[in-house]
């Protein structure tokens, strides 16, 4: 016989295991908050913009082909910026205790489609150091481009700055806690249904009829404990041993 589960039964299961769902959710949110606030190291982000634009002389006018050439050069420049040829000099100039390969993992170069402007994005655990790395990378790249590409078409459009109230981009405690709450609810609900599925005990008359397919003829109710009668004897009828010549009741 095909078994069906109604919405009423689903809500009954959730209500019966509500304490478990709430407990798991609270634990997940608490662990996420503690990790976000006290364990994970804040990471800051800083950006600087560079413009790829060839110089115009008196006999040369800007045209679509020139702009397209500059746009295509950005893809090449993206690889050059994160190469050891640039980052080795950045590490040396900032006197950093890390390799160029390690530094390249903190730097990302992005550009919009068909745009001559590229962004050097740096992430670091220090907001000030992130801005220094971004500005130094842009400056070193601008100086090295003429030597590497035999062209001088890079200008620093805007430098990275450190605000008075710089906020980290990660971790985001509120977002992490919200995700933990959702995950905790899902785990709690799933565990509730799993425990209900594994529970094969019969608790009500309806369970007997549904599972065994037998009608319920009678029910033995729970009898509360009945207090035992007191065995304390009355003082005036206390038993005594009869003496010689006496009989009971005399």
PDB file of C-alpha atoms in Angstrom:
ATOM      1  CA  UNK A   1       0.000   0.000   0.000  1.00  0.00           C
ATOM      2  CA  UNK A   2       1.367   3.358  -1.000  1.00  0.00           C
ATOM      3  CA  UNK A   3       2.128   5.616   1.925  1.00  0.00           C
ATOM      4  CA  UNK A   4       1.382   9.309   1.781  1.00  0.00           C
ATOM      5  CA  UNK A   5       2.432  12.045   4.152  1.00  0.00           C
ATOM      6  CA  UNK A   6       0.172  15.004   4.701  1.00  0.00           C
ATOM      7  CA  UNK A   7       1.221  18.532   5.506  1.00  0.00           C
ATOM      8  CA  UNK A   8      -0.293  18.090   8.943  1.00  0.00           C
ATOM      9  CA  UNK A   9       2.097  15.203   9.648  1.00  0.00           C
ATOM     10  CA  UNK A  10       5.052  17.232   8.403  1.00  0.00           C
ATOM     11  CA  UNK A  11       4.202  20.126  10.689  1.00  0.00           C
ATOM     12  CA  UNK A  12       3.683  17.670  13.531  1.00  0.00           C
ATOM     13  CA  UNK A  13       7.189  16.306  13.062  1.00  0.00           C
ATOM     14  CA  UNK A  14       8.657  19.820  12.943  1.00  0.00           C
ATOM     15  CA  UNK A  15       6.760  20.873  16.043  1.00  0.00           C
ATOM     16  CA  UNK A  16       7.834  17.769  17.945  1.00  0.00           C
ATOM     17  CA  UNK A  17      11.507  18.346  17.090  1.00  0.00           C
ATOM     18  CA  UNK A  18      11.390  22.142  17.231  1.00  0.00           C
ATOM     19  CA  UNK A  19      13.826  22.213  20.133  1.00  0.00           C
ATOM     20  CA  UNK A  20      16.387  20.308  18.061  1.00  0.00           C
ATOM     21  CA  UNK A  21      16.016  22.629  15.065  1.00  0.00           C
ATOM     22  CA  UNK A  22      16.374  25.740  17.238  1.00  0.00           C
ATOM     23  CA  UNK A  23      19.365  24.287  19.105  1.00  0.00           C
ATOM     24  CA  UNK A  24      21.260  23.409  15.915  1.00  0.00           C
ATOM     25  CA  UNK A  25      20.496  26.823  14.416  1.00  0.00           C
ATOM     26  CA  UNK A  26      21.731  28.669  17.505  1.00  0.00           C
ATOM     27  CA  UNK A  27      24.911  26.577  17.637  1.00  0.00           C
ATOM     28  CA  UNK A  28      25.636  27.181  13.942  1.00  0.00           C
ATOM     29  CA  UNK A  29      25.064  30.943  14.253  1.00  0.00           C
ATOM     30  CA  UNK A  30      27.195  31.151  17.400  1.00  0.00           C
ATOM     31  CA  UNK A  31      30.103  29.227  15.887  1.00  0.00           C
ATOM     32  CA  UNK A  32      29.953  31.343  12.723  1.00  0.00           C
ATOM     33  CA  UNK A  33      29.932  34.567  14.732  1.00  0.00           C
ATOM     34  CA  UNK A  34      32.849  33.527  16.924  1.00  0.00           C
ATOM     35  CA  UNK A  35      34.926  32.470  13.921  1.00  0.00           C
ATOM     36  CA  UNK A  36      34.071  35.628  11.956  1.00  0.00           C
ATOM     37  CA  UNK A  37      34.792  38.062  14.800  1.00  0.00           C
ATOM     38  CA  UNK A  38      37.656  36.390  16.651  1.00  0.00           C
ATOM     39  CA  UNK A  39      39.365  33.836  14.399  1.00  0.00           C
ATOM     40  CA  UNK A  40      39.421  35.079  10.808  1.00  0.00           C
ATOM     41  CA  UNK A  41      41.848  37.881   9.994  1.00  0.00           C
ATOM     42  CA  UNK A  42      40.268  40.956   8.368  1.00  0.00           C
ATOM     43  CA  UNK A  43      41.287  41.556   4.757  1.00  0.00           C
ATOM     44  CA  UNK A  44      41.290  45.034   3.199  1.00  0.00           C
ATOM     45  CA  UNK A  45      41.159  45.987  -0.462  1.00  0.00           C
ATOM     46  CA  UNK A  46      42.735  48.908  -2.268  1.00  0.00           C
ATOM     47  CA  UNK A  47      42.543  49.942  -5.927  1.00  0.00           C
ATOM     48  CA  UNK A  48      44.491  52.120  -8.299  1.00  0.00           C
ATOM     49  CA  UNK A  49      43.655  52.889 -11.922  1.00  0.00           C
ATOM     50  CA  UNK A  50      45.983  53.126 -14.898  1.00  0.00           C
ATOM     51  CA  UNK A  51      45.187  54.500 -18.355  1.00  0.00           C
ATOM     52  CA  UNK A  52      46.576  52.893 -21.497  1.00  0.00           C
ATOM     53  CA  UNK A  53      46.678  55.656 -24.091  1.00  0.00           C
ATOM     54  CA  UNK A  54      49.226  56.332 -26.792  1.00  0.00           C
ATOM     55  CA  UNK A  55      50.506  59.878 -27.053  1.00  0.00           C
ATOM     56  CA  UNK A  56      49.087  61.955 -29.898  1.00  0.00           C
ATOM     57  CA  UNK A  57      51.344  64.036 -32.141  1.00  0.00           C
ATOM     58  CA  UNK A  58      50.480  66.698 -34.659  1.00  0.00           C
ATOM     59  CA  UNK A  59      50.217  64.275 -37.576  1.00  0.00           C
ATOM     60  CA  UNK A  60      48.246  61.655 -35.693  1.00  0.00           C
ATOM     61  CA  UNK A  61      44.597  61.730 -34.741  1.00  0.00           C
ATOM     62  CA  UNK A  62      42.755  59.337 -32.534  1.00  0.00           C
ATOM     63  CA  UNK A  63      40.819  56.710 -34.423  1.00  0.00           C
ATOM     64  CA  UNK A  64      39.047  53.456 -33.730  1.00  0.00           C
ATOM     65  CA  UNK A  65      42.050  51.372 -34.652  1.00  0.00           C
ATOM     66  CA  UNK A  66      44.263  53.188 -32.164  1.00  0.00           C
ATOM     67  CA  UNK A  67      41.764  52.738 -29.360  1.00  0.00           C
ATOM     68  CA  UNK A  68      41.352  49.054 -30.216  1.00  0.00           C
ATOM     69  CA  UNK A  69      45.110  48.612 -30.109  1.00  0.00           C
ATOM     70  CA  UNK A  70      45.238  50.128 -26.624  1.00  0.00           C
ATOM     71  CA  UNK A  71      42.429  47.860 -25.453  1.00  0.00           C
ATOM     72  CA  UNK A  72      44.245  44.793 -26.739  1.00  0.00           C
ATOM     73  CA  UNK A  73      47.432  45.919 -25.015  1.00  0.00           C
ATOM     74  CA  UNK A  74      45.630  45.883 -21.655  1.00  0.00           C
ATOM     75  CA  UNK A  75      45.364  42.093 -21.803  1.00  0.00           C
ATOM     76  CA  UNK A  76      49.114  41.913 -22.269  1.00  0.00           C
ATOM     77  CA  UNK A  77      49.721  44.451 -19.532  1.00  0.00           C
ATOM     78  CA  UNK A  78      47.582  42.425 -17.120  1.00  0.00           C
ATOM     79  CA  UNK A  79      50.058  39.566 -17.370  1.00  0.00           C
ATOM     80  CA  UNK A  80      53.073  41.851 -17.160  1.00  0.00           C
ATOM     81  CA  UNK A  81      51.863  43.564 -13.974  1.00  0.00           C
ATOM     82  CA  UNK A  82      51.717  40.281 -12.048  1.00  0.00           C
ATOM     83  CA  UNK A  83      54.990  38.971 -13.484  1.00  0.00           C
ATOM     84  CA  UNK A  84      58.258  38.774 -11.511  1.00  0.00           C
ATOM     85  CA  UNK A  85      59.700  41.500 -13.777  1.00  0.00           C
ATOM     86  CA  UNK A  86      57.439  44.003 -11.982  1.00  0.00           C
ATOM     87  CA  UNK A  87      56.717  42.426  -8.623  1.00  0.00           C
ATOM     88  CA  UNK A  88      60.367  41.711  -7.789  1.00  0.00           C
ATOM     89  CA  UNK A  89      60.987  45.455  -7.937  1.00  0.00           C
ATOM     90  CA  UNK A  90      57.847  46.135  -5.878  1.00  0.00           C
ATOM     91  CA  UNK A  91      59.028  43.722  -3.170  1.00  0.00           C
ATOM     92  CA  UNK A  92      62.455  45.317  -3.167  1.00  0.00           C
ATOM     93  CA  UNK A  93      61.138  48.867  -3.039  1.00  0.00           C
ATOM     94  CA  UNK A  94      58.717  48.160  -0.192  1.00  0.00           C
ATOM     95  CA  UNK A  95      61.235  45.913   1.583  1.00  0.00           C
ATOM     96  CA  UNK A  96      58.701  43.128   1.924  1.00  0.00           C
ATOM     97  CA  UNK A  97      59.520  39.739   3.366  1.00  0.00           C
ATOM     98  CA  UNK A  98      57.834  37.700   0.646  1.00  0.00           C
ATOM     99  CA  UNK A  99      58.405  36.500  -2.887  1.00  0.00           C
ATOM    100  CA  UNK A 100      56.977  37.902  -6.095  1.00  0.00           C
ATOM    101  CA  UNK A 101      54.933  34.755  -6.551  1.00  0.00           C
ATOM    102  CA  UNK A 102      53.370  35.184  -3.115  1.00  0.00           C
ATOM    103  CA  UNK A 103      52.646  38.845  -3.820  1.00  0.00           C
ATOM    104  CA  UNK A 104      50.988  38.026  -7.138  1.00  0.00           C
ATOM    105  CA  UNK A 105      48.316  36.115  -5.215  1.00  0.00           C
ATOM    106  CA  UNK A 106      47.258  39.396  -3.595  1.00  0.00           C
ATOM    107  CA  UNK A 107      47.045  41.362  -6.860  1.00  0.00           C
ATOM    108  CA  UNK A 108      44.316  41.205  -9.442  1.00  0.00           C
ATOM    109  CA  UNK A 109      44.189  43.311 -12.600  1.00  0.00           C
ATOM    110  CA  UNK A 110      40.748  43.974 -14.042  1.00  0.00           C
ATOM    111  CA  UNK A 111      39.371  46.056 -16.885  1.00  0.00           C
ATOM    112  CA  UNK A 112      35.945  46.668 -18.325  1.00  0.00           C
ATOM    113  CA  UNK A 113      35.175  45.475 -21.823  1.00  0.00           C
ATOM    114  CA  UNK A 114      36.464  47.825 -24.535  1.00  0.00           C
ATOM    115  CA  UNK A 115      37.918  50.138 -21.894  1.00  0.00           C
ATOM    116  CA  UNK A 116      41.390  51.665 -21.866  1.00  0.00           C
ATOM    117  CA  UNK A 117      41.342  51.868 -18.065  1.00  0.00           C
ATOM    118  CA  UNK A 118      42.655  48.994 -15.955  1.00  0.00           C
ATOM    119  CA  UNK A 119      42.371  48.570 -12.206  1.00  0.00           C
ATOM    120  CA  UNK A 120      45.072  47.144 -10.001  1.00  0.00           C
ATOM    121  CA  UNK A 121      43.253  45.591  -7.041  1.00  0.00           C
ATOM    122  CA  UNK A 122      45.282  44.564  -3.995  1.00  0.00           C
ATOM    123  CA  UNK A 123      44.088  42.666  -0.940  1.00  0.00           C
ATOM    124  CA  UNK A 124      46.033  42.618   2.304  1.00  0.00           C
ATOM    125  CA  UNK A 125      45.483  42.279   6.031  1.00  0.00           C
ATOM    126  CA  UNK A 126      46.567  45.925   6.411  1.00  0.00           C
ATOM    127  CA  UNK A 127      44.662  48.708   4.654  1.00  0.00           C
ATOM    128  CA  UNK A 128      47.736  50.926   4.551  1.00  0.00           C
ATOM    129  CA  UNK A 129      49.961  48.187   3.123  1.00  0.00           C
ATOM    130  CA  UNK A 130      47.347  47.339   0.493  1.00  0.00           C
ATOM    131  CA  UNK A 131      47.351  50.953  -0.739  1.00  0.00           C
ATOM    132  CA  UNK A 132      51.162  51.047  -0.760  1.00  0.00           C
ATOM    133  CA  UNK A 133      51.356  47.839  -2.807  1.00  0.00           C
ATOM    134  CA  UNK A 134      48.777  49.113  -5.309  1.00  0.00           C
ATOM    135  CA  UNK A 135      50.471  52.492  -5.800  1.00  0.00           C
ATOM    136  CA  UNK A 136      53.974  51.036  -5.957  1.00  0.00           C
ATOM    137  CA  UNK A 137      52.922  48.391  -8.478  1.00  0.00           C
ATOM    138  CA  UNK A 138      51.354  51.025 -10.734  1.00  0.00           C
ATOM    139  CA  UNK A 139      54.418  53.268 -10.436  1.00  0.00           C
ATOM    140  CA  UNK A 140      56.923  50.486 -11.160  1.00  0.00           C
ATOM    141  CA  UNK A 141      54.846  49.239 -14.070  1.00  0.00           C
ATOM    142  CA  UNK A 142      54.669  52.728 -15.581  1.00  0.00           C
ATOM    143  CA  UNK A 143      58.468  53.016 -15.405  1.00  0.00           C
ATOM    144  CA  UNK A 144      59.151  49.543 -16.808  1.00  0.00           C
ATOM    145  CA  UNK A 145      56.704  49.595 -19.738  1.00  0.00           C
ATOM    146  CA  UNK A 146      58.982  51.641 -22.041  1.00  0.00           C
ATOM    147  CA  UNK A 147      61.804  49.164 -21.419  1.00  0.00           C
ATOM    148  CA  UNK A 148      59.666  46.054 -21.853  1.00  0.00           C
ATOM    149  CA  UNK A 149      57.344  47.129 -24.682  1.00  0.00           C
ATOM    150  CA  UNK A 150      59.205  50.059 -26.283  1.00  0.00           C
ATOM    151  CA  UNK A 151      56.099  52.194 -25.834  1.00  0.00           C
ATOM    152  CA  UNK A 152      55.236  54.896 -23.352  1.00  0.00           C
ATOM    153  CA  UNK A 153      51.461  54.767 -23.162  1.00  0.00           C
ATOM    154  CA  UNK A 154      50.677  54.147 -19.491  1.00  0.00           C
ATOM    155  CA  UNK A 155      49.587  56.802 -17.041  1.00  0.00           C
ATOM    156  CA  UNK A 156      48.428  56.493 -13.454  1.00  0.00           C
ATOM    157  CA  UNK A 157      44.855  57.730 -13.497  1.00  0.00           C
ATOM    158  CA  UNK A 158      44.115  57.562  -9.764  1.00  0.00           C
ATOM    159  CA  UNK A 159      46.106  56.449  -6.745  1.00  0.00           C
ATOM    160  CA  UNK A 160      44.937  54.230  -3.942  1.00  0.00           C
ATOM    161  CA  UNK A 161      44.121  56.005  -0.702  1.00  0.00           C
ATOM    162  CA  UNK A 162      43.393  54.865   2.836  1.00  0.00           C
ATOM    163  CA  UNK A 163      40.173  56.207   4.323  1.00  0.00           C
ATOM    164  CA  UNK A 164      39.779  57.180   7.954  1.00  0.00           C
ATOM    165  CA  UNK A 165      37.291  54.382   8.538  1.00  0.00           C
ATOM    166  CA  UNK A 166      38.512  51.669   6.217  1.00  0.00           C
ATOM    167  CA  UNK A 167      36.380  48.571   6.558  1.00  0.00           C
ATOM    168  CA  UNK A 168      37.516  45.064   5.603  1.00  0.00           C
ATOM    169  CA  UNK A 169      35.923  43.341   2.630  1.00  0.00           C
ATOM    170  CA  UNK A 170      36.087  40.001   4.391  1.00  0.00           C
ATOM    171  CA  UNK A 171      35.098  38.365   6.542  1.00  0.00           C
ATOM    172  CA  UNK A 172      31.538  39.703   6.603  1.00  0.00           C
ATOM    173  CA  UNK A 173      30.229  38.561   9.991  1.00  0.00           C
ATOM    174  CA  UNK A 174      26.557  39.363   9.373  1.00  0.00           C
ATOM    175  CA  UNK A 175      26.555  37.554   6.041  1.00  0.00           C
ATOM    176  CA  UNK A 176      28.369  34.576   7.542  1.00  0.00           C
ATOM    177  CA  UNK A 177      25.906  34.396  10.441  1.00  0.00           C
ATOM    178  CA  UNK A 178      22.940  34.614   8.055  1.00  0.00           C
ATOM    179  CA  UNK A 179      24.362  31.758   5.979  1.00  0.00           C
ATOM    180  CA  UNK A 180      24.991  29.747   9.158  1.00  0.00           C
ATOM    181  CA  UNK A 181      21.371  30.271  10.262  1.00  0.00           C
ATOM    182  CA  UNK A 182      20.072  28.991   6.921  1.00  0.00           C
ATOM    183  CA  UNK A 183      22.418  26.000   7.007  1.00  0.00           C
ATOM    184  CA  UNK A 184      21.494  25.300  10.632  1.00  0.00           C
ATOM    185  CA  UNK A 185      17.794  25.313   9.797  1.00  0.00           C
ATOM    186  CA  UNK A 186      18.338  22.947   6.880  1.00  0.00           C
ATOM    187  CA  UNK A 187      20.442  20.568   8.975  1.00  0.00           C
ATOM    188  CA  UNK A 188      17.974  20.692  11.870  1.00  0.00           C
ATOM    189  CA  UNK A 189      14.963  20.015   9.662  1.00  0.00           C
ATOM    190  CA  UNK A 190      16.750  17.223   7.823  1.00  0.00           C
ATOM    191  CA  UNK A 191      17.882  15.620  11.075  1.00  0.00           C
ATOM    192  CA  UNK A 192      14.354  15.865  12.486  1.00  0.00           C
ATOM    193  CA  UNK A 193      12.873  13.969   9.560  1.00  0.00           C
ATOM    194  CA  UNK A 194      15.711  11.433   9.702  1.00  0.00           C
ATOM    195  CA  UNK A 195      15.098  10.727  13.389  1.00  0.00           C
ATOM    196  CA  UNK A 196      11.372  10.443  12.720  1.00  0.00           C
ATOM    197  CA  UNK A 197      12.040   8.013   9.882  1.00  0.00           C
ATOM    198  CA  UNK A 198      14.307   5.848  12.049  1.00  0.00           C
ATOM    199  CA  UNK A 199      11.850   5.856  14.954  1.00  0.00           C
ATOM    200  CA  UNK A 200       9.805   2.647  14.455  1.00  0.00           C
ATOM    201  CA  UNK A 201       8.130   2.570  17.854  1.00  0.00           C
ATOM    202  CA  UNK A 202       4.330   2.581  18.235  1.00  0.00           C
ATOM    203  CA  UNK A 203       3.124   5.447  20.359  1.00  0.00           C
ATOM    204  CA  UNK A 204      -0.571   5.919  19.609  1.00  0.00           C
ATOM    205  CA  UNK A 205      -3.598   3.854  18.595  1.00  0.00           C
ATOM    206  CA  UNK A 206      -3.446   5.544  15.204  1.00  0.00           C
ATOM    207  CA  UNK A 207       0.094   4.171  14.700  1.00  0.00           C
ATOM    208  CA  UNK A 208      -1.190   0.635  15.256  1.00  0.00           C
ATOM    209  CA  UNK A 209      -3.988   1.043  12.754  1.00  0.00           C
ATOM    210  CA  UNK A 210      -1.736   2.669  10.137  1.00  0.00           C
ATOM    211  CA  UNK A 211       1.257   0.325  10.428  1.00  0.00           C
ATOM    212  CA  UNK A 212      -0.270  -3.033  11.393  1.00  0.00           C
ATOM    213  CA  UNK A 213      -3.624  -2.543   9.670  1.00  0.00           C
ATOM    214  CA  UNK A 214      -5.460  -3.879  12.723  1.00  0.00           C
ATOM    215  CA  UNK A 215      -8.398  -2.284  14.478  1.00  0.00           C
ATOM    216  CA  UNK A 216      -7.914  -1.185  18.067  1.00  0.00           C
ATOM    217  CA  UNK A 217     -10.251  -3.174  20.351  1.00  0.00           C
ATOM    218  CA  UNK A 218      -9.177  -1.856  23.696  1.00  0.00           C
ATOM    219  CA  UNK A 219      -6.706   0.429  25.346  1.00  0.00           C
ATOM    220  CA  UNK A 220      -4.892  -0.076  28.634  1.00  0.00           C
ATOM    221  CA  UNK A 221      -4.515   3.322  30.185  1.00  0.00           C
ATOM    222  CA  UNK A 222      -1.708   4.368  32.461  1.00  0.00           C
ATOM    223  CA  UNK A 223      -2.670   3.868  36.103  1.00  0.00           C
ATOM    224  CA  UNK A 224      -1.136   6.308  38.490  1.00  0.00           C
ATOM    225  CA  UNK A 225       0.642   5.008  41.538  1.00  0.00           C
ATOM    226  CA  UNK A 226      -1.836   4.331  44.314  1.00  0.00           C
ATOM    227  CA  UNK A 227      -0.519   5.222  47.789  1.00  0.00           C
ATOM    228  CA  UNK A 228       0.017   2.180  49.954  1.00  0.00           C
ATOM    229  CA  UNK A 229      -2.214   1.821  53.042  1.00  0.00           C
ATOM    230  CA  UNK A 230      -0.688   2.786  56.329  1.00  0.00           C
ATOM    231  CA  UNK A 231       0.287  -0.089  58.692  1.00  0.00           C
ATOM    232  CA  UNK A 232       0.602   2.057  61.802  1.00  0.00           C
ATOM    233  CA  UNK A 233      -1.336   0.414  64.671  1.00  0.00           C
ATOM    234  CA  UNK A 234      -3.560   2.301  67.042  1.00  0.00           C
ATOM    235  CA  UNK A 235      -2.114   2.971  70.494  1.00  0.00           C
ATOM    236  CA  UNK A 236      -5.189   1.669  72.370  1.00  0.00           C
ATOM    237  CA  UNK A 237      -5.208  -1.692  70.583  1.00  0.00           C
ATOM    238  CA  UNK A 238      -1.539  -2.384  70.833  1.00  0.00           C
ATOM    239  CA  UNK A 239      -0.883  -6.082  71.108  1.00  0.00           C
ATOM    240  CA  UNK A 240       0.418  -7.483  74.363  1.00  0.00           C
ATOM    241  CA  UNK A 241       1.482 -10.946  75.425  1.00  0.00           C
ATOM    242  CA  UNK A 242      -1.150 -12.546  77.745  1.00  0.00           C
ATOM    243  CA  UNK A 243      -0.025 -13.620  81.184  1.00  0.00           C
ATOM    244  CA  UNK A 244      -0.674 -17.045  82.730  1.00  0.00           C
ATOM    245  CA  UNK A 245      -4.275 -17.496  83.529  1.00  0.00           C
ATOM    246  CA  UNK A 246      -5.385 -14.734  81.152  1.00  0.00           C
ATOM    247  CA  UNK A 247      -7.111 -15.117  77.841  1.00  0.00           C
ATOM    248  CA  UNK A 248      -7.433 -12.796  74.916  1.00  0.00           C
ATOM    249  CA  UNK A 249     -10.146 -10.319  75.369  1.00  0.00           C
ATOM    250  CA  UNK A 250     -10.244 -10.488  79.178  1.00  0.00           C
TER     251      UNK A 250
END
